[in-house]
Short mmCIF file of C-alpha atoms and ligand atoms in Angstrom, two decimals:
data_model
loop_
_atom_site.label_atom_id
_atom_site.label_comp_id
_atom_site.label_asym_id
_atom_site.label_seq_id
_atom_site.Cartn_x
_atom_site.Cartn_y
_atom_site.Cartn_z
CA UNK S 267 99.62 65.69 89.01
CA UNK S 268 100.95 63.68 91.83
CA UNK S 269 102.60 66.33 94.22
CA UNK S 270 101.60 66.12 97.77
CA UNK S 271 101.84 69.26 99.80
CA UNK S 272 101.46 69.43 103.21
CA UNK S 273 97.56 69.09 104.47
CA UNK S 274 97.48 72.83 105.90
CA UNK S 275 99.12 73.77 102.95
CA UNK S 276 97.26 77.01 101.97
CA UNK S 277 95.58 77.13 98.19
CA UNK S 278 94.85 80.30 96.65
CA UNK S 279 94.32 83.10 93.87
CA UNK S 280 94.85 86.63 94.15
CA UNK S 281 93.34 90.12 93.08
CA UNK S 282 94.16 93.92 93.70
CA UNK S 283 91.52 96.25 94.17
CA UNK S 284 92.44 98.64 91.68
CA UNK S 285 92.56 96.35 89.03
CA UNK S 286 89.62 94.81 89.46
CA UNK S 287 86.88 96.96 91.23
CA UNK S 288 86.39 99.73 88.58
CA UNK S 289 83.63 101.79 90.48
CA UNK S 290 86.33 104.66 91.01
CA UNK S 291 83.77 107.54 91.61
CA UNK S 292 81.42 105.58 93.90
CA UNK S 293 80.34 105.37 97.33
CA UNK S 294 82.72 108.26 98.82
CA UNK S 295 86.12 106.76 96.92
CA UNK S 296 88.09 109.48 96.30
CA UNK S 297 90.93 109.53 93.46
CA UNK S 298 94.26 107.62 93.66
CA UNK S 299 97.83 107.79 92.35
CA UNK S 300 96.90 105.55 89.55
CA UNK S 301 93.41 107.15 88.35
CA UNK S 302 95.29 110.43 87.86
CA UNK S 303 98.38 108.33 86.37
CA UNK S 304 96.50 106.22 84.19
CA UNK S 305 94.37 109.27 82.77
CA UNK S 306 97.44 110.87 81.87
CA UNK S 307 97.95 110.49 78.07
CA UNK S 308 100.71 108.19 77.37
CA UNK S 309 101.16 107.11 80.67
CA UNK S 310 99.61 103.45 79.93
CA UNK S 311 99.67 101.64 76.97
CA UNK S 312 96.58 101.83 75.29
CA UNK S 313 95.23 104.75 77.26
CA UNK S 314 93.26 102.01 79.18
CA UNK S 315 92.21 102.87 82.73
CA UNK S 316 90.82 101.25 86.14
CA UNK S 317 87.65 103.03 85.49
CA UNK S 318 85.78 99.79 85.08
CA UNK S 319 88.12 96.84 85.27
CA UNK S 320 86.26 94.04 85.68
CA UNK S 321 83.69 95.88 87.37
CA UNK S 322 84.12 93.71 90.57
CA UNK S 323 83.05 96.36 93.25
CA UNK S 324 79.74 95.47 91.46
CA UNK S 325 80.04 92.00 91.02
CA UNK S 326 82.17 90.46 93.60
CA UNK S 327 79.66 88.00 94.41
CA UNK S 328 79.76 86.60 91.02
CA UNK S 329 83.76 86.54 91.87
CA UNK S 330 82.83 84.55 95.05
CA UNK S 331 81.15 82.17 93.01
CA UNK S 332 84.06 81.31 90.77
CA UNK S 333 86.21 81.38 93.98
CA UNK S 334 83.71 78.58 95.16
CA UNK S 335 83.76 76.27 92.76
CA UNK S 336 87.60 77.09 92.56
CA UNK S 337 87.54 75.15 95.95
CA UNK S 338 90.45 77.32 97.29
CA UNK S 339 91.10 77.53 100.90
CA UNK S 340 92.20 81.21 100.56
CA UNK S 341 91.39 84.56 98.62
CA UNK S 342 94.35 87.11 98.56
CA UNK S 343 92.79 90.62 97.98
CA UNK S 344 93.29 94.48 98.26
CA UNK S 345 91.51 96.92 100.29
CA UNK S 346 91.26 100.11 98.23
CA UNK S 347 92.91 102.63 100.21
CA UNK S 348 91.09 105.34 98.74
CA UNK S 349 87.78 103.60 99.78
CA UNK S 350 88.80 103.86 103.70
CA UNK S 351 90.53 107.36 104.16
CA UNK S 352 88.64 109.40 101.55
CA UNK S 353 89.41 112.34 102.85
CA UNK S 354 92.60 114.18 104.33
CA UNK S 355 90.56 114.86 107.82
CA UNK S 356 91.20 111.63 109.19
CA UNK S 357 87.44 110.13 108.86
CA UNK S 358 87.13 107.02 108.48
CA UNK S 359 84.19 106.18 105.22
CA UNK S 360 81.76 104.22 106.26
CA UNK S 361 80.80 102.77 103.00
CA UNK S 362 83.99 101.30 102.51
CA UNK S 363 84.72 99.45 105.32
CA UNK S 364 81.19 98.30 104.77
CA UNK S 365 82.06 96.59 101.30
CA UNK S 366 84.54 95.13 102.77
CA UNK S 367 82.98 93.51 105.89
CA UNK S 368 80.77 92.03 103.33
CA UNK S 369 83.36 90.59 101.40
CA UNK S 370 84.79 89.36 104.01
CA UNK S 371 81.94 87.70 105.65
CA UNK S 372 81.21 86.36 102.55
CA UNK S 373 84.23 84.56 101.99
CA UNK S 374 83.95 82.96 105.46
CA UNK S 375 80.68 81.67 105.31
CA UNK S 376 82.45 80.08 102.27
CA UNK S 377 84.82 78.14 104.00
CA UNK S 378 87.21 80.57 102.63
CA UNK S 379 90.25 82.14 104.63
CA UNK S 380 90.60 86.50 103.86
CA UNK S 381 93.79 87.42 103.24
CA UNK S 382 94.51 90.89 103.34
CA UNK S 383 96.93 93.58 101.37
CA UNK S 384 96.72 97.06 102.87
CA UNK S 385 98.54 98.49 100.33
CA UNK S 386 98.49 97.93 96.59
CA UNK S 387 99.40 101.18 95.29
CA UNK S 388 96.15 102.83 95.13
CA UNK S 389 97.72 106.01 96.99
CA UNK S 390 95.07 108.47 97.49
CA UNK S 391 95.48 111.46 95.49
CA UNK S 392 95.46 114.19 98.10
CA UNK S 393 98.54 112.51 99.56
CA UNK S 394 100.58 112.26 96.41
CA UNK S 395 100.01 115.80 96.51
CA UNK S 396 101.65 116.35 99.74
CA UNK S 397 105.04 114.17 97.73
CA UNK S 398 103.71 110.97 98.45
CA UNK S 399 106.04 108.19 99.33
CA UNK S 400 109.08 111.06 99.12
CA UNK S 401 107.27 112.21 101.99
CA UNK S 402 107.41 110.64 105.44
CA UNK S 403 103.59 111.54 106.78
CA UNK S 404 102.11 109.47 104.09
CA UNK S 405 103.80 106.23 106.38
CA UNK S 406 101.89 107.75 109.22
CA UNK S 407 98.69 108.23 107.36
CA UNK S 408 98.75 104.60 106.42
CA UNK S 409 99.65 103.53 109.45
CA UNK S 410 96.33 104.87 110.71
CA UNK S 411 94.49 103.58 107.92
CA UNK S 412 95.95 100.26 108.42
CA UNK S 413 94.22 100.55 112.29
CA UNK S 414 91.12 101.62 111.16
CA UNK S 415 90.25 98.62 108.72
CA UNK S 416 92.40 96.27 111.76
CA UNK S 417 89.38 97.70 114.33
CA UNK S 418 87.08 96.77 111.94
CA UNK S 419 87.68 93.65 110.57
CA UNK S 420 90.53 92.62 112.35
CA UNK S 421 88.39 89.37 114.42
CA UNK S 422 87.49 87.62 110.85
CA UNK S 423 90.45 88.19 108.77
CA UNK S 424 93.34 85.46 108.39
CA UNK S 425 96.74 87.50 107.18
CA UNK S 426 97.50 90.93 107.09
CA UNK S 427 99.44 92.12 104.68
CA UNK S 428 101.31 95.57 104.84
CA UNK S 429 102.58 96.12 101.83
CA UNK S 430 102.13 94.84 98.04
CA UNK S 431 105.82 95.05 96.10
CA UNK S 432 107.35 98.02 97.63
CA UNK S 433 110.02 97.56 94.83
CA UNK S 434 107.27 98.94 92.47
CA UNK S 435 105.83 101.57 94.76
CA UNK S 436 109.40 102.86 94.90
CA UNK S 437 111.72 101.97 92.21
CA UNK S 438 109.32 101.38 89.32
CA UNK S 439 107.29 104.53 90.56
CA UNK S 440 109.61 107.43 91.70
CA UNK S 441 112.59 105.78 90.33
CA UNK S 442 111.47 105.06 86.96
CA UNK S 443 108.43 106.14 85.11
CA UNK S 444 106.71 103.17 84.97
CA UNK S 445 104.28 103.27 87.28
CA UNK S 446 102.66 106.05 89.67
CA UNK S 447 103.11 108.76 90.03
CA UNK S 448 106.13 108.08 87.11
CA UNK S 449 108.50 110.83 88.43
CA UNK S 450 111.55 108.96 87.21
CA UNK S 451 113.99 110.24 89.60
CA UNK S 452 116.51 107.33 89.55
CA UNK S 453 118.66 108.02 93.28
CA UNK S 454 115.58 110.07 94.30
CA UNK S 455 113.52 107.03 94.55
CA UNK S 456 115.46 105.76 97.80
CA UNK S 457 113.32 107.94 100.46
CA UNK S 458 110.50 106.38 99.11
CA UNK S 459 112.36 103.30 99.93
CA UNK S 460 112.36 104.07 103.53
CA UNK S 461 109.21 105.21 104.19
CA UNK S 462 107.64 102.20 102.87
CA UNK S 463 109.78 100.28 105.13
CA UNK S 464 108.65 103.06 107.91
CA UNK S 465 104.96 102.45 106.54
CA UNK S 466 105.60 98.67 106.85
CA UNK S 467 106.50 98.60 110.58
CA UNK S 468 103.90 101.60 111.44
CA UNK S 469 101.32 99.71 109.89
CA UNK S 470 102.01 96.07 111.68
CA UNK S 471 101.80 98.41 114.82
CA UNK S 472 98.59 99.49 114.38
CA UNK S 473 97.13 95.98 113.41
CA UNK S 474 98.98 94.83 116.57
CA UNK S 475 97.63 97.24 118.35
CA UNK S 476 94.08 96.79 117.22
CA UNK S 477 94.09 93.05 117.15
CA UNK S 478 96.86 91.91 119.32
CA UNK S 479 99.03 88.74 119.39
CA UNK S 480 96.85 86.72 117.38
CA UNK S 481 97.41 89.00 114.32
CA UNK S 482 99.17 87.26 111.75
CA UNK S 483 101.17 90.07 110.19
CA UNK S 484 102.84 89.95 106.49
CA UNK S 485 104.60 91.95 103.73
CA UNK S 486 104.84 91.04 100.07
CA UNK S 487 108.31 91.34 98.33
CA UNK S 488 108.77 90.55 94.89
CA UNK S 489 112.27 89.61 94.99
CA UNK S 490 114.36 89.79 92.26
CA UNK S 491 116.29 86.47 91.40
CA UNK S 492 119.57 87.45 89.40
CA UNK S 493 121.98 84.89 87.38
CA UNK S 494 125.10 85.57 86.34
CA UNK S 495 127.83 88.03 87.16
CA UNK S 496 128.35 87.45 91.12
CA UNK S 497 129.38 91.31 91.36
CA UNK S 498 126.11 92.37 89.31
CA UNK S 499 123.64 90.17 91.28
CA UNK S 500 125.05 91.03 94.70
CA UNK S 501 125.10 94.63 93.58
CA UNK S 502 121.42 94.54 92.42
CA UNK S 503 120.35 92.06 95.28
CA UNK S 504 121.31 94.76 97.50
CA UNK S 505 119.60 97.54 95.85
CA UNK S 506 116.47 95.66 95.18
CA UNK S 507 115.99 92.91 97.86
CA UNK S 508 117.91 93.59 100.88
CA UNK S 509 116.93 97.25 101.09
CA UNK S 510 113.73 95.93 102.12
CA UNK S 511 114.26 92.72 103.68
CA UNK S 512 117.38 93.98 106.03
CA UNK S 513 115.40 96.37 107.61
CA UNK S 514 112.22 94.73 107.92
CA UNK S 515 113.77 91.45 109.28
CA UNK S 516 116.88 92.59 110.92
CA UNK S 517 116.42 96.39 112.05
CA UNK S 518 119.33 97.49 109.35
CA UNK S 519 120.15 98.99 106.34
CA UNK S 520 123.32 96.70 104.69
CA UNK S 521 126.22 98.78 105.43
CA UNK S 522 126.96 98.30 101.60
CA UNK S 523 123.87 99.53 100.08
CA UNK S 524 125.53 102.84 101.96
CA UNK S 525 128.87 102.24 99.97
CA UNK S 526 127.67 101.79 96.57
CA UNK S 527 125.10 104.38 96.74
CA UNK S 528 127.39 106.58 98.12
CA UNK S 529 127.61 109.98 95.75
CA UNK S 530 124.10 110.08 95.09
CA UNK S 531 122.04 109.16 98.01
CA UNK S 532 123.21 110.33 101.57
CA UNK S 533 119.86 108.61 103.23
CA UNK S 534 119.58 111.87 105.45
CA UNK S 535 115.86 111.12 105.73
CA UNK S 536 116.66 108.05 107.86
CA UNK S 537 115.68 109.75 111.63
CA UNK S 538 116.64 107.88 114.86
CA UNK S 539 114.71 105.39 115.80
CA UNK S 540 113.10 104.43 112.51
CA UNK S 541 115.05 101.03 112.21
CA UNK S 542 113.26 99.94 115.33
CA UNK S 543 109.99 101.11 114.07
CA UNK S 544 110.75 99.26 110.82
CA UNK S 545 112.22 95.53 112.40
CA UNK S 546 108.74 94.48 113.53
CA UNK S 547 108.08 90.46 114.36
CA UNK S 548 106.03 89.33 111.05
CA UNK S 549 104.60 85.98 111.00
CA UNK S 550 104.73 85.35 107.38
CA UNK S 551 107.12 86.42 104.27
CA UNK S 552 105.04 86.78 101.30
CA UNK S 553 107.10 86.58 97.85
CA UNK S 554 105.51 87.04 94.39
CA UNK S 555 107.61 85.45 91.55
CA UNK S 556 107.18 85.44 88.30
CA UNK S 557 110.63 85.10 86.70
CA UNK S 558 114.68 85.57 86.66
CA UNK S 559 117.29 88.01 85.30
CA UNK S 560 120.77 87.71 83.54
CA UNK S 561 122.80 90.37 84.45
CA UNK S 562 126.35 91.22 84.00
CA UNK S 563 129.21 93.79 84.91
CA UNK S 564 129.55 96.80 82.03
CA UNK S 565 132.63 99.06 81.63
CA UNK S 566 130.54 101.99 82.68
CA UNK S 567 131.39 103.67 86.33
CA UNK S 568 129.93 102.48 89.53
CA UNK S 569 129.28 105.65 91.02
CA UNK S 570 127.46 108.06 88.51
CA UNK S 571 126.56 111.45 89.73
CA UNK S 572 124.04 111.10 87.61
CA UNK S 573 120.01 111.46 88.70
CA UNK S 574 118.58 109.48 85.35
CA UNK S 575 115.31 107.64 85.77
CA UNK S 576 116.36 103.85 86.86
CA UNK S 577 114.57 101.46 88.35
CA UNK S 578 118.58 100.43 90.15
CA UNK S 579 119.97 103.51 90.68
CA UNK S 580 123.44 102.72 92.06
CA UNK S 581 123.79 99.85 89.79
CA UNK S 582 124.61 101.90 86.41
CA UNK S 583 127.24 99.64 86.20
CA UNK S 584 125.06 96.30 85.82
CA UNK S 585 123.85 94.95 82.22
CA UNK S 586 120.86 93.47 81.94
CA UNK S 587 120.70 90.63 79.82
CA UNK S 588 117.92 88.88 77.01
CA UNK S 589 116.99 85.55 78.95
CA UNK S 590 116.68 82.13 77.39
CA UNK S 591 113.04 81.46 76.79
CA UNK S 592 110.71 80.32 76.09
CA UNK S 593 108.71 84.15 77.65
CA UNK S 594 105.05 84.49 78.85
CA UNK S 595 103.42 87.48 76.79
CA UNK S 596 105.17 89.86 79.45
CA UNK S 597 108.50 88.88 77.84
CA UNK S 598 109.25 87.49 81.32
CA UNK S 599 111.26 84.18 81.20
CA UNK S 600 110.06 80.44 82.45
CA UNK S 601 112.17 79.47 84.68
CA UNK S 602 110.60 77.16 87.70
CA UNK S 603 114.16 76.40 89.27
CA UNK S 604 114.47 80.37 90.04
CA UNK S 605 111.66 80.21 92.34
CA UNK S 606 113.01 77.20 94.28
CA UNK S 607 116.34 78.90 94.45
CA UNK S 608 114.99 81.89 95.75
CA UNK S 609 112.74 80.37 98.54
CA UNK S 610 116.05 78.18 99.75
CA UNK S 611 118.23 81.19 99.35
CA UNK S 612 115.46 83.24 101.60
CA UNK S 613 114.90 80.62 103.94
CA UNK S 614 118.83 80.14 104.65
CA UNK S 615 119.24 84.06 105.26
CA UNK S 616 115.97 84.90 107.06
CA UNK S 617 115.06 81.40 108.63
CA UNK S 618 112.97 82.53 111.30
CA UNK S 619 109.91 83.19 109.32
CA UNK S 620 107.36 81.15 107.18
CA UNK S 621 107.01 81.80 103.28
CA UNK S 622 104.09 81.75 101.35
CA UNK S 623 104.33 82.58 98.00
CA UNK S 624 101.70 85.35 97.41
CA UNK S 625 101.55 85.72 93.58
CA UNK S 626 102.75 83.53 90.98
CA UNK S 627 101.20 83.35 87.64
CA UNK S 628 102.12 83.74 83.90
CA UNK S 629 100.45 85.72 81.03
CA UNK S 630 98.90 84.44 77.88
CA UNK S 631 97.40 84.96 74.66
CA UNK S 632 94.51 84.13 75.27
CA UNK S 633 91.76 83.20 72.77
CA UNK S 634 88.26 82.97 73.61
CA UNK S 635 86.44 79.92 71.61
CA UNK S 636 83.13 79.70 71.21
CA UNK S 637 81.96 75.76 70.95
CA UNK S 638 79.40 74.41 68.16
CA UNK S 639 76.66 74.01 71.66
CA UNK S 640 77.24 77.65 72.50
CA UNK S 641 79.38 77.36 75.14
CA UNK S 642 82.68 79.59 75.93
CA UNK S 643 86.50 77.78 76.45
CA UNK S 644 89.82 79.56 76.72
CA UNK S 645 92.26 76.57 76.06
CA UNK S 646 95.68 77.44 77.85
CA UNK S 647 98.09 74.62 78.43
CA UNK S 648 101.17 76.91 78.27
CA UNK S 649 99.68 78.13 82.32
CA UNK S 650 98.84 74.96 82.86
CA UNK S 651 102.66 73.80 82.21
CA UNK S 652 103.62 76.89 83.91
CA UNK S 653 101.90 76.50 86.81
CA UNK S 654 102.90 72.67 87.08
CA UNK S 655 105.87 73.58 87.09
CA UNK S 656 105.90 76.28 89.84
CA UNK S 657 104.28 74.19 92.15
CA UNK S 658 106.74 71.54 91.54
CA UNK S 659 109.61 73.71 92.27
CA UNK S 660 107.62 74.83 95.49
CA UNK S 661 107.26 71.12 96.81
CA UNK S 662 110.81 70.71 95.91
CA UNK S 663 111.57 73.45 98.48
CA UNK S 664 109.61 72.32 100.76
CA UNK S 665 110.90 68.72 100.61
CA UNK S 666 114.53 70.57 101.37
CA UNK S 667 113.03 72.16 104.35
CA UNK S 668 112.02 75.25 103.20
CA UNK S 669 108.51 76.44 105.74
CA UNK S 670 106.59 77.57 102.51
CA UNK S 671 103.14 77.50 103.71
CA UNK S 672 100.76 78.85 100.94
CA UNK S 673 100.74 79.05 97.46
CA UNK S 674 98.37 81.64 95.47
CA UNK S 675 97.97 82.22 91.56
CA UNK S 676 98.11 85.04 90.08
CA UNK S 677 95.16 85.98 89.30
CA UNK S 678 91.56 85.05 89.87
CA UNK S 679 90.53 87.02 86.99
CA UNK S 680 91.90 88.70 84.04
CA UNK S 681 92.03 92.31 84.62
CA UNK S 682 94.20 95.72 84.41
CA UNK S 683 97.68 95.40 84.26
CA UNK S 684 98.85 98.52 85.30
CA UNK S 685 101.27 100.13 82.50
CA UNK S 686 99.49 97.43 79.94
CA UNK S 687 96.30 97.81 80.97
CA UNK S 688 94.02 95.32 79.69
CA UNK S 689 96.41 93.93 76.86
CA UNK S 690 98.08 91.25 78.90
CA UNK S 691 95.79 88.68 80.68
CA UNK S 692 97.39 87.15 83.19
CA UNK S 693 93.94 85.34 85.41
CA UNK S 694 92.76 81.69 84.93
CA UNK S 695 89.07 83.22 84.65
CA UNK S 696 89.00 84.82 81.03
CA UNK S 697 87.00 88.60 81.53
CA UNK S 698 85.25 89.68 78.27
CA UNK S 699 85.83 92.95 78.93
CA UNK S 700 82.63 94.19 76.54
CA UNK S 701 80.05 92.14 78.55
CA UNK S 702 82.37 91.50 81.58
CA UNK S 703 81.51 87.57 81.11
CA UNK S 704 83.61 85.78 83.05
CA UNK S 705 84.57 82.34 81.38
CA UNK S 706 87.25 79.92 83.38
CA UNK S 707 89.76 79.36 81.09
CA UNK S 708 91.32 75.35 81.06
CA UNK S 709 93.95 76.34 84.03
CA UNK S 710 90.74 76.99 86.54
CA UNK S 711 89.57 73.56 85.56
CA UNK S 712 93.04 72.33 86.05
CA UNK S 713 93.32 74.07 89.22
CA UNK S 714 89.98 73.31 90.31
CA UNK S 715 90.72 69.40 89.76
CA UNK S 716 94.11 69.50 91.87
CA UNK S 717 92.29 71.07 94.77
CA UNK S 718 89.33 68.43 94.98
CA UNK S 719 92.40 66.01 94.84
CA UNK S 720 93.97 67.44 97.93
CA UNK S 721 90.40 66.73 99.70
CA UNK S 722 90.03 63.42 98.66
O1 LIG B 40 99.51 92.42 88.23
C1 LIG B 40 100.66 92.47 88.99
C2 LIG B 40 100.31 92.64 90.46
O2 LIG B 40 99.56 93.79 90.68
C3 LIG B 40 101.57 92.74 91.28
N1 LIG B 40 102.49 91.68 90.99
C4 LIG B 40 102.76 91.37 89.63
C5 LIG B 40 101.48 91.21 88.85
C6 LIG B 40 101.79 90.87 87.37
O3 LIG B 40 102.56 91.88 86.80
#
């Protein structure tokens, strides 16, 4: 592949602690959101559970080593919230922060630059029991969280990263009952909303205030990219995008996401002064894409005073549409031009602030093959193509102007994808999950090969 990106570009792959570390009862972890969700029967697909994952809070290292020979400049990764604030008294666990220091110290004596999520999902447990994200202490409770990891590591790592998806930790979660905690409360998923916002600007606080100016602070937003219907994608671009990025990047709510929620939301939990909490300077816009929707107007009303489980509630009027394909095994659409569109469209409305694009990736079926001299392959052209063509599309964004900065795929490793566990496998290192091998598949070689050609 001939496409030149920028010489600081920024190269790297992605994990999420939950989905990877498995090691749930160790070392003073206490339960999350998503142990008690997952153990519920039904609640994931196959029953399957981040019990054990890939078993990485035991075998990082050997995940450094693939990260190594990777060549990447930078490893996206979760700190386990449950790990860090273990208990409701405020005291900090040791053992945690320890992993993590040696993670972290790892990856820089490995040339390779920590970047940080704070939050990806793994609520603790006692503070879903206090209502969670319906409840506005939990944004203060991560907020000091987010200080206590910043005092600890915050001289060695790179980015840090608020939030992961607060679409999911709201919509999918409280709105629907896809995710944790699943309460599937459609309209009464928009306080959750807001206090992740609240949680986002508390928390870049308290990294500011524990490592100052030279901080580079972050969110992640999986933004949804909508064709079709103008009325139905500004309708859902409000709901899902700009409820986040308004506030975040311009200290407001979109006086129209009042209007068309108007009848079953009167965002009373908004209290003066949040907004300003909330519009925080952030150095870097993180956006994971994966895909696009069709959507288009129905006949059914606008304004239902209905409370039904929706991951758009105020959009009961929108259609969503079967894409063209080809589909990854999600059932997600290909479409590379989406994520060029979206990073101009961002860029043009929010152009103060870098991009990186902090997940992008595609799942596969994914057959393990064992070769006549013993040795393992996974042969996967389709994320080769995939991934190709993403980059592509990136370059082609920045060539237009566009200050994308960093590129990172989805995901080092196979591992558990949330509602479908283990049955989708989304990483370019193939996990055999009975012997927790780890075999690169043909897209790590691929990948590997690209970034020795950036070095020359
Ligand atoms: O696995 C997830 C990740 O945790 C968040 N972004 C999307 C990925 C693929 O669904």
């Amino acid at each position: 592949m001939t496409l030149t990106f920028p010489q600081d570009f920024t190269f790297g792959t992605a994990t999420a602690a939950y989905q990877i570390e498995g090691a749930v009862t160790e070392d003073g972890r206490c339960p999350s959101i998503w142990d008690t969700f997952s153990h519920t029967p039904g609640a994931t697909i196959a029953g399957d559970t981040g019990d054990v994952a890939t078993d990485s809070y035991h075998r990082w290292r050997e995940d450094l080593a693939l990260l190594k020979d990777l060549g990447v400049d930078a490893y996206r990764f979760s700190i386990a919230v449950p790990r860090i604030i273990s208990t409701p008294d405020g005291v900090p666990n040791e053992k945690g922060l320890d992993f993590y220091e040696g993670v972290v110290d790892a990856l820089l004596e490995a040339g390779i630059k920590p970047v940080v999520t704070l939050y990806h999902w793994d609520l603790p447990q006692y503070l879903g029991d206090e209502g969670g994200w319906l409840n506005r202490r939990t944004a203060y409770a991560l907020a000091d969280y987010a200080g206590i990891v910043a005092k600890r590591l915050g001289d060695r790592v790179d980015t840090w990263t608020t939030l992961n998806e607060p679409w999911c930790s709201s919509y999918l979660s409280y709105g629907a009952k896809e995710h944790a905690p699943g309460l599937g409360l459609g309209p009464g998923a928009f306080p959750a909303v807001h206090h992740l916002n609240l949680a986002h600007g508390l928390m870049t606080q308290a990294v500011r205030a524990e490592v100052g100016d030279k901080a580079k602070c972050s969110v992640t937003l999986n933004l949804q990219f909508n064709r079709g219907d103008a009325d139905a994608c500004h309708r859902l671009d409000l709901i899902s995008n700009r409820a986040f990025l308004d506030p975040m990047l311009r200290g407001r709510y979109p006086d129209e996401l009042f209007s068309i929620t108007k009848g079953i939301c009167d965002w009373d939990f908004i209290q003066s002064g949040d907004l300003e909490l909330i519009h925080q300077p952030i150095d870097v816009l993180g956006i994971n894409y994966y895909s696009t929707n069709r959507v288009a107007m129905s006949d059914r009303p606008q304004f239902p005073q209905s409370t039904e489980a929706s991951t758009a509630p105020g959009a009961s009027d929108v259609d969503w549409l079967s894409t063209e394909g080809p589909h990854t095994d999600m059932g997600w659409n290909i479409d590379p031009d989406g994520l060029h569109d979206l990073l101009v469209r961002v860029h043009d409305n929010y152009p103060e602030v870098d991009l990186v694009v902090t997940e992008n990736g595609m799942a596969c079926k994914d057959q393990l093959t064992v070769n006549e001299d013993g040795t393992k392959s996974v042969h996967d052209p389709d994320r080769i193509d995939y991934l190709k063509r993403h980059f592509a599309a990136a370059k082609r964004a920045i060539d237009e102007g566009v200050p994308l900065t960093g590129y990172f795929v989805w995901s080092l490793l196979d591992n558990f994808e949330w509602y479908f566990g283990y049955a989708k496998r989304f990483g370019i290192t193939y996990v055999d999950y009975a012997t927790q091998e780890r075999i690169p598949k043909d897209s790590f070689m691929w990948y590997r090969d690209f970034l020795a050609s950036r070095k020359g």
